[in-house]
XYZ file of C-alpha atoms in Angstrom:
467
model
C -3.986 0.712 80.815
C -0.525 1.075 79.239
C -1.994 -0.005 75.888
C -4.762 2.575 76.160
C -2.259 5.337 76.979
C -0.054 4.307 74.040
C -3.014 4.265 71.702
C -4.142 7.687 72.904
C -0.648 9.139 72.485
C -0.333 7.694 68.961
C -3.688 9.125 67.929
C -2.823 12.534 69.302
C 0.513 12.493 67.472
C -1.175 11.561 64.162
C -3.765 14.333 64.430
C -1.076 16.883 65.416
C 1.006 15.951 62.369
C -2.061 16.070 60.141
C -2.945 19.522 61.475
C 0.559 20.818 60.742
C 0.502 19.541 57.175
C -2.917 21.071 56.547
C -1.765 24.392 57.860
C 1.263 24.354 55.590
C -0.793 23.415 52.557
C -3.784 25.718 53.127
C -2.804 28.578 55.416
C -5.779 30.023 57.278
C -8.145 27.085 56.715
C -8.449 23.357 57.390
C -8.823 20.689 54.722
C -11.725 18.331 55.319
C -9.950 15.374 53.757
C -7.631 13.154 55.785
C -4.501 12.334 53.794
C -1.212 10.591 54.548
C 1.717 12.856 55.370
C 3.587 12.203 52.110
C 0.639 13.505 50.062
C 0.656 16.788 51.920
C 4.413 17.026 51.546
C 4.083 16.705 47.764
C 1.406 19.380 47.688
C 3.473 21.695 49.854
C 6.671 21.283 47.838
C 5.312 21.487 44.290
C 3.773 24.770 43.095
C 0.580 24.673 40.995
C 2.380 25.303 37.671
C 4.284 22.022 38.149
C 1.027 20.153 38.788
C -0.469 21.701 35.666
C 2.513 20.491 33.677
C 2.210 16.972 35.066
C -1.534 16.830 34.508
C -1.091 17.972 30.893
C 0.388 14.541 30.046
C -2.524 12.545 31.484
C -5.485 11.112 29.651
C -9.079 11.692 30.658
C -9.360 8.660 32.922
C -6.148 9.515 34.784
C -7.262 13.096 35.294
C -10.515 11.967 36.846
C -8.614 9.654 39.199
C -6.310 12.500 40.229
C -9.337 14.630 41.023
C -10.313 12.062 43.673
C -7.027 12.326 45.599
C -7.626 15.548 47.515
C -9.314 18.901 47.329
C -6.250 20.692 45.949
C -5.813 18.188 43.148
C -9.511 18.345 42.362
C -9.336 22.137 42.046
C -6.250 21.909 39.863
C -7.695 19.178 37.650
C -10.904 21.121 37.115
C -8.979 24.119 35.854
C -9.714 24.686 32.167
C -6.026 24.626 31.289
C -6.049 20.810 31.755
C -8.850 20.335 29.238
C -7.266 21.612 26.046
C -7.408 18.217 24.298
C -10.248 15.835 25.150
C -10.870 12.422 23.555
C -14.190 10.811 24.487
C -14.106 8.090 21.828
C -13.516 5.256 24.298
C -16.571 6.360 26.293
C -18.781 6.833 23.227
C -21.638 4.585 24.387
C -22.003 6.550 27.638
C -21.596 10.099 26.379
C -24.809 12.080 26.172
C -25.589 15.741 25.628
C -25.290 16.877 29.291
C -21.734 15.492 29.496
C -20.647 17.627 26.552
C -22.484 20.636 27.970
C -20.768 20.329 31.370
C -17.414 19.815 29.694
C -17.839 22.898 27.560
C -18.698 25.030 30.579
C -15.717 23.628 32.498
C -13.139 23.944 29.723
C -14.459 27.095 28.102
C -12.070 28.851 25.774
C -9.179 26.578 26.819
C -10.534 23.651 24.786
C -8.691 23.303 21.474
C -9.453 19.725 20.402
C -12.479 17.481 21.064
C -13.095 13.955 19.770
C -16.742 12.842 19.928
C -16.396 10.065 17.385
C -19.211 7.558 17.726
C -21.108 9.514 20.397
C -24.483 8.896 18.818
C -26.414 10.341 21.766
C -24.946 13.819 21.274
C -27.305 16.167 19.430
C -27.612 19.705 18.192
C -28.395 21.273 21.571
C -25.159 20.008 23.121
C -23.132 21.309 20.159
C -24.863 24.694 20.384
C -23.835 25.091 24.036
C -20.381 23.716 23.224
C -19.823 26.186 20.366
C -20.896 29.097 22.529
C -18.508 28.297 25.395
C -15.598 26.716 23.487
C -15.287 29.304 20.764
C -11.527 28.750 20.508
C -11.971 25.157 19.330
C -9.660 24.202 16.452
C -10.202 20.447 15.959
C -13.645 18.812 16.268
C -14.459 15.189 15.407
C -18.171 14.407 15.080
C -17.733 11.225 13.039
C -20.808 8.966 13.280
C -22.703 11.384 15.516
C -25.921 10.630 13.700
C -28.122 13.063 15.672
C -26.125 16.023 14.388
C -28.033 18.171 11.873
C -27.659 21.546 10.185
C -28.436 23.247 13.503
C -25.149 22.118 15.007
C -23.150 23.309 12.015
C -24.965 26.648 12.115
C -23.808 27.110 15.731
C -20.244 26.231 14.783
C -20.325 28.716 11.944
C -21.613 31.406 14.319
C -19.166 30.881 17.185
C -16.209 28.640 16.236
C -14.364 31.126 14.058
C -10.977 29.461 14.659
C -12.073 25.969 13.642
C -9.432 24.350 11.432
C -10.447 20.687 11.276
C -13.992 19.270 11.229
C -15.045 15.649 10.755
C -18.690 15.121 9.759
C -18.200 11.578 8.463
C -21.518 9.672 8.526
C -23.477 12.586 9.986
C -26.155 11.659 7.495
C -28.606 14.455 8.352
C -26.166 17.162 7.267
C -27.141 19.033 4.083
C -25.899 21.912 1.943
C -27.082 24.344 4.639
C -24.314 23.090 6.920
C -21.649 23.802 4.328
C -23.180 27.238 3.808
C -22.900 27.995 7.539
C -19.313 26.709 7.689
C -18.347 28.659 4.602
C -19.730 31.868 6.082
C -18.267 31.479 9.558
C -15.253 29.131 9.548
C -13.007 30.675 6.936
C -9.835 29.280 8.529
C -11.001 25.708 7.951
C -8.177 23.533 6.589
C -9.483 19.961 6.946
C -13.041 18.719 6.424
C -14.533 15.235 6.122
C -18.081 15.011 4.711
C -18.026 11.313 3.815
C -21.233 9.341 3.382
C -23.462 12.434 3.498
C -25.873 11.847 0.653
C -27.737 15.174 0.950
C -24.738 17.264 -0.088
C -24.908 18.522 -3.678
C -23.202 20.953 -6.042
C -24.668 23.864 -4.058
C -22.919 22.670 -0.892
C -19.567 22.505 -2.685
C -20.194 25.981 -4.013
C -20.700 27.331 -0.476
C -17.744 25.434 0.960
C -15.186 26.263 -1.706
C -16.208 29.944 -1.781
C -15.971 30.404 1.989
C -13.035 28.159 2.945
C -10.169 28.883 0.530
C -7.540 27.558 2.973
C -8.682 23.932 2.696
C -5.769 21.526 2.329
C -7.575 18.234 3.052
C -10.950 17.239 1.557
C -12.463 13.825 2.299
C -15.653 12.980 0.410
C -15.948 9.180 0.465
C -19.379 7.983 -0.640
C -20.786 11.449 -1.395
C -23.123 10.173 -4.091
C -23.922 13.578 -5.633
C -20.281 14.599 -6.143
C -19.722 15.202 -9.864
C -17.403 16.947 -12.298
C -18.817 20.358 -11.376
C -17.900 19.816 -7.715
C -14.329 18.906 -8.663
C -14.106 21.877 -10.982
C -15.126 24.196 -8.144
C -12.375 22.686 -5.981
C -9.841 23.175 -8.730
C -10.828 26.809 -9.251
C -11.041 27.890 -5.583
C -8.851 25.595 -3.486
C -5.298 25.917 -4.774
C -3.826 24.701 -1.471
C -5.456 21.286 -1.558
C -2.965 18.527 -0.808
C -5.105 15.527 0.217
C -8.297 14.541 -1.656
C -10.247 11.332 -1.040
C -13.078 10.478 -3.442
C -13.616 6.741 -2.832
C -16.906 5.367 -4.077
C -18.066 8.633 -5.687
C -19.466 7.393 -8.974
C -20.623 10.515 -10.838
C -17.341 12.238 -11.639
C -15.312 11.365 -14.748
C -11.848 11.862 -16.186
C -12.808 15.435 -17.050
C -13.481 16.223 -13.394
C -10.129 14.755 -12.368
C -8.389 16.881 -14.987
C -10.140 20.064 -13.771
C -9.223 19.266 -10.161
C -5.569 18.559 -10.828
C -5.132 21.584 -13.091
C -6.095 23.928 -10.272
C -4.506 21.976 -7.388
C -0.912 21.271 -8.394
C 0.169 20.666 -4.781
C -1.868 17.461 -4.304
C 0.264 14.784 -2.636
C -2.440 12.199 -1.877
C -5.355 11.326 -4.138
C -7.902 8.507 -3.889
C -10.091 7.687 -6.897
C -10.935 4.141 -5.815
C -14.093 2.338 -6.881
C -14.967 4.643 -9.755
C -15.270 2.514 -12.910
C -15.070 5.538 -15.245
C -11.536 6.496 -14.227
C -9.085 5.569 -16.966
C -5.644 6.356 -18.356
C -6.776 9.918 -19.075
C -6.969 10.596 -15.342
C -3.484 9.185 -14.815
C -2.115 11.372 -17.585
C -3.694 14.455 -15.976
C -2.270 13.552 -12.561
C 1.190 13.003 -14.018
C 1.105 16.305 -15.894
C -0.385 18.509 -13.162
C 0.635 17.003 -9.803
C 4.407 16.538 -9.662
C 4.368 15.967 -5.890
C 1.892 13.056 -5.832
C 3.044 10.466 -3.285
C -0.086 8.481 -2.478
C -2.401 7.218 -5.203
C -5.367 4.893 -4.621
C -7.011 3.344 -7.702
C -8.622 0.217 -6.280
C -11.277 -1.205 -8.624
C -10.534 1.363 -11.348
C -10.736 -1.377 -13.955
C -10.069 0.796 -17.004
C -6.519 1.852 -16.129
C -3.757 0.141 -18.101
C 0.018 0.021 -18.399
C -0.078 3.018 -20.742
C -1.713 5.185 -18.074
C 1.032 4.444 -15.552
C 3.660 5.087 -18.206
C 2.201 8.577 -18.650
C 1.938 9.078 -14.909
C 5.584 8.329 -14.205
C 7.124 9.913 -17.313
C 5.310 13.275 -17.095
C 7.759 14.865 -14.699
C 8.830 18.504 -14.401
C 12.116 19.446 -16.014
C 15.061 18.582 -13.864
C 13.159 15.965 -11.763
C 14.851 12.611 -12.289
C 12.513 10.330 -10.309
C 8.777 10.164 -9.638
C 8.008 10.720 -5.907
C 5.310 7.989 -5.654
C 5.469 6.144 -2.291
C 2.098 4.364 -1.916
C 0.045 2.792 -4.704
C -3.174 0.773 -4.508
C -4.203 -0.903 -7.770
C -6.312 -3.726 -6.364
C -8.467 -5.356 -9.055
C -6.918 -3.303 -11.856
C -7.032 -6.367 -14.059
C -5.400 -4.854 -17.144
C -2.055 -4.204 -15.447
C 0.849 -6.408 -16.479
C 4.491 -6.829 -15.593
C 5.251 -3.806 -17.793
C 3.837 -1.522 -15.075
C 6.084 -3.085 -12.419
C 9.092 -2.725 -14.689
C 8.121 0.924 -15.127
C 7.984 1.398 -11.342
C 11.370 -0.291 -10.977
C 12.909 2.283 -13.303
C 11.047 5.453 -12.293
C 9.708 5.155 -8.698
C 12.660 4.572 -6.365
C 10.740 5.763 -3.306
C 7.909 3.219 -3.580
C 7.277 1.878 -0.072
C 3.869 0.156 -0.237
C 2.286 -1.558 -3.224
C -1.111 -3.273 -3.346
C -1.486 -5.667 -6.292
C -4.367 -7.778 -4.976
C -6.440 -9.515 -7.668
C -4.117 -8.337 -10.448
C -4.375 -11.531 -12.500
C -1.725 -10.702 -15.108
C 1.119 -10.026 -12.671
C 3.798 -12.735 -12.773
C 7.169 -13.517 -11.230
C 8.909 -11.435 -13.899
C 7.318 -8.213 -12.702
C 8.142 -8.933 -9.056
C 11.716 -9.794 -10.053
C 12.097 -6.458 -11.872
C 11.135 -4.536 -8.746
C 13.165 -6.682 -6.350
C 16.281 -6.289 -8.501
C 15.898 -2.534 -8.955
C 18.833 -0.730 -7.300
C 16.435 1.806 -5.763
C 13.086 0.081 -5.178
C 14.535 -3.003 -3.499
C 15.813 -0.778 -0.663
C 12.592 1.248 -0.151
C 9.849 -1.385 -0.496
C 8.287 -2.188 2.901
C 4.866 -3.700 2.222
C 3.435 -5.575 -0.746
C 0.074 -7.312 -1.178
C -0.080 -10.143 -3.702
C -3.211 -11.917 -2.511
C -5.236 -13.540 -5.290
C -2.437 -13.151 -7.860
C -2.761 -16.588 -9.483
C 0.539 -16.538 -11.427
C 2.839 -15.655 -8.538
C 4.968 -18.566 -7.265
C 7.669 -19.249 -4.693
C 10.232 -17.793 -7.114
C 8.697 -14.354 -6.498
C 9.193 -14.798 -2.745
C 12.793 -15.749 -3.340
C 13.320 -12.527 -5.337
C 11.583 -10.393 -2.675
C 14.081 -11.647 -0.120
C 16.481 -9.173 -1.732
C 14.393 -6.316 -0.254
C 15.885 -5.809 3.225
C 13.277 -3.236 4.273
C 10.312 -5.525 3.471
C 8.295 -6.026 6.683
C 4.893 -7.276 5.487
C 3.472 -9.358 2.620
C -0.030 -10.649 1.847
C -0.326 -13.988 0.043
C -3.931 -15.022 0.620
C -5.278 -17.383 -2.037
C -2.072 -17.471 -4.053
C -2.516 -21.019 -5.262
C 1.087 -21.510 -6.419
C 2.654 -20.339 -3.151
C 3.742 -23.173 -0.850
C 4.504 -23.462 2.822
C 8.110 -24.243 1.973
C 8.433 -20.986 0.005
C 7.112 -18.985 2.938
C 9.411 -20.804 5.375
C 12.465 -19.970 3.271
C 11.375 -16.331 3.091
C 10.995 -16.138 6.842
C 14.422 -17.659 7.342
C 15.985 -14.938 5.189
C 13.792 -12.083 6.462
C 13.086 -13.030 10.107
C 11.297 -9.734 10.857
C 8.702 -10.078 8.066
C 4.982 -10.616 8.693
C 3.483 -13.034 6.203
C -0.298 -13.125 5.830
C -1.336 -16.355 4.140
C -3.890 -19.104 4.439
C -3.675 -22.744 3.480
C -6.831 -24.825 3.476
C -6.535 -27.972 5.611
C -5.755 -31.051 3.601
C -8.547 -33.537 2.907
C -8.213 -36.600 5.131
C -7.532 -39.843 3.217
C -10.417 -42.242 2.695
C -10.459 -45.320 4.891
C -11.020 -48.775 3.402
C -14.533 -48.744 4.857
C -15.388 -45.510 2.980
C -13.771 -46.655 -0.269
C -16.250 -49.544 -0.351
C -19.142 -47.134 0.143
C -19.668 -47.933 3.780
C -20.823 -45.421 6.379
C -22.997 -42.346 5.960
C -20.475 -40.479 3.804
C -19.935 -43.424 1.478
C -23.636 -43.895 0.789
C -24.011 -40.332 -0.530
C -20.735 -39.904 -2.438
C -22.255 -40.627 -5.854
C -25.099 -38.113 -5.479
C -24.792 -34.660 -7.073
C -24.567 -31.598 -4.835
C -27.930 -30.189 -5.885
C -29.771 -33.331 -4.788
C -31.689 -33.802 -8.069
C -30.068 -37.146 -8.937
């Protein structure tokens, strides 16, 4: 009987305390959820603006968990102010059109940035509803949303007037009509990625460059119809361009590069990789017209030579002592020799990352020139020497004089040894060395030397099996 009375008193005390906390939190009404006292105390002590500030630091998953705590938190989480930046990339396989539609209705004009990268189930209808409700959107990533067509871009052009960054990478149903809609409606656009869209032609570039003069970043990897006319339009109409990526666009030539750089002197990053027509003429144009170039990608541009890089680094504006180049990719530029590295050592003191993969003519002398340069040896952080057949352990010894070096690639460097790498690691303990050594062939046993066993019986036969 005493136990029953104690239990009854404890229950009554709990419910009385719960009632008091509810009344303090929600005057005039009762909360249906039963929460511990400390939760109610937090809610009573912190005003909504503080909760909003806390929730602003949480990711999507954490916000959804907070919404399950209590009714107050759920109401606060669902407020559009908490949905200004939404990243759904990690949920890409589960995101379908209705999710985006509900999100757009919930966030409304608060939403500024949305990442739908890889959400292949999202189509035009969802983007239409999204554009109508989230008309203040500034950053939208639709990379690899393969159900997106011109209809979605038309809706964005109609409603998303403040759009500044749009990623349409691999939206392979997008055509020139999309660029027409964006050019007519999104005139504040600064960044656009139209990579791997094979239906975009000169007409699309005409629409885009005419309607979006504020573009500073243009990414066109794998746009197969991009030619010299497209680059000329960019040079004439987009003077603010700073970043241009043209990897694997095969139709433009040195003339197009010259027209682009003449009109866009502020370019700091340019990628011309995998275009076999690019030669020293392009490097001369870049050196003459783009004094602020810091990133240059020329992978598989097999016609560039030492002379081209001489013109690139020596064509500097009056009064500029050094070239500002910081990142250079010349993978498989087979005509480059140590002369180019000696040129960099003298003229590019800010060089931080250098990719020399498959440059067969590079030797220890070129590496030594860079490592002994008073400027470059302090700035160099990453270098790739994989498949450079003439590089030996002596080059590693010279690179140990670069205290900022944190990463080096040595795959398939036949003259590099384990001992050379060990000595480098002992002198630069923070460095990451990427190398591979094939396992040694096990020695033949006496039984196999005499031709015994299955292996021994077939050793004299040719690999094709004819003999």
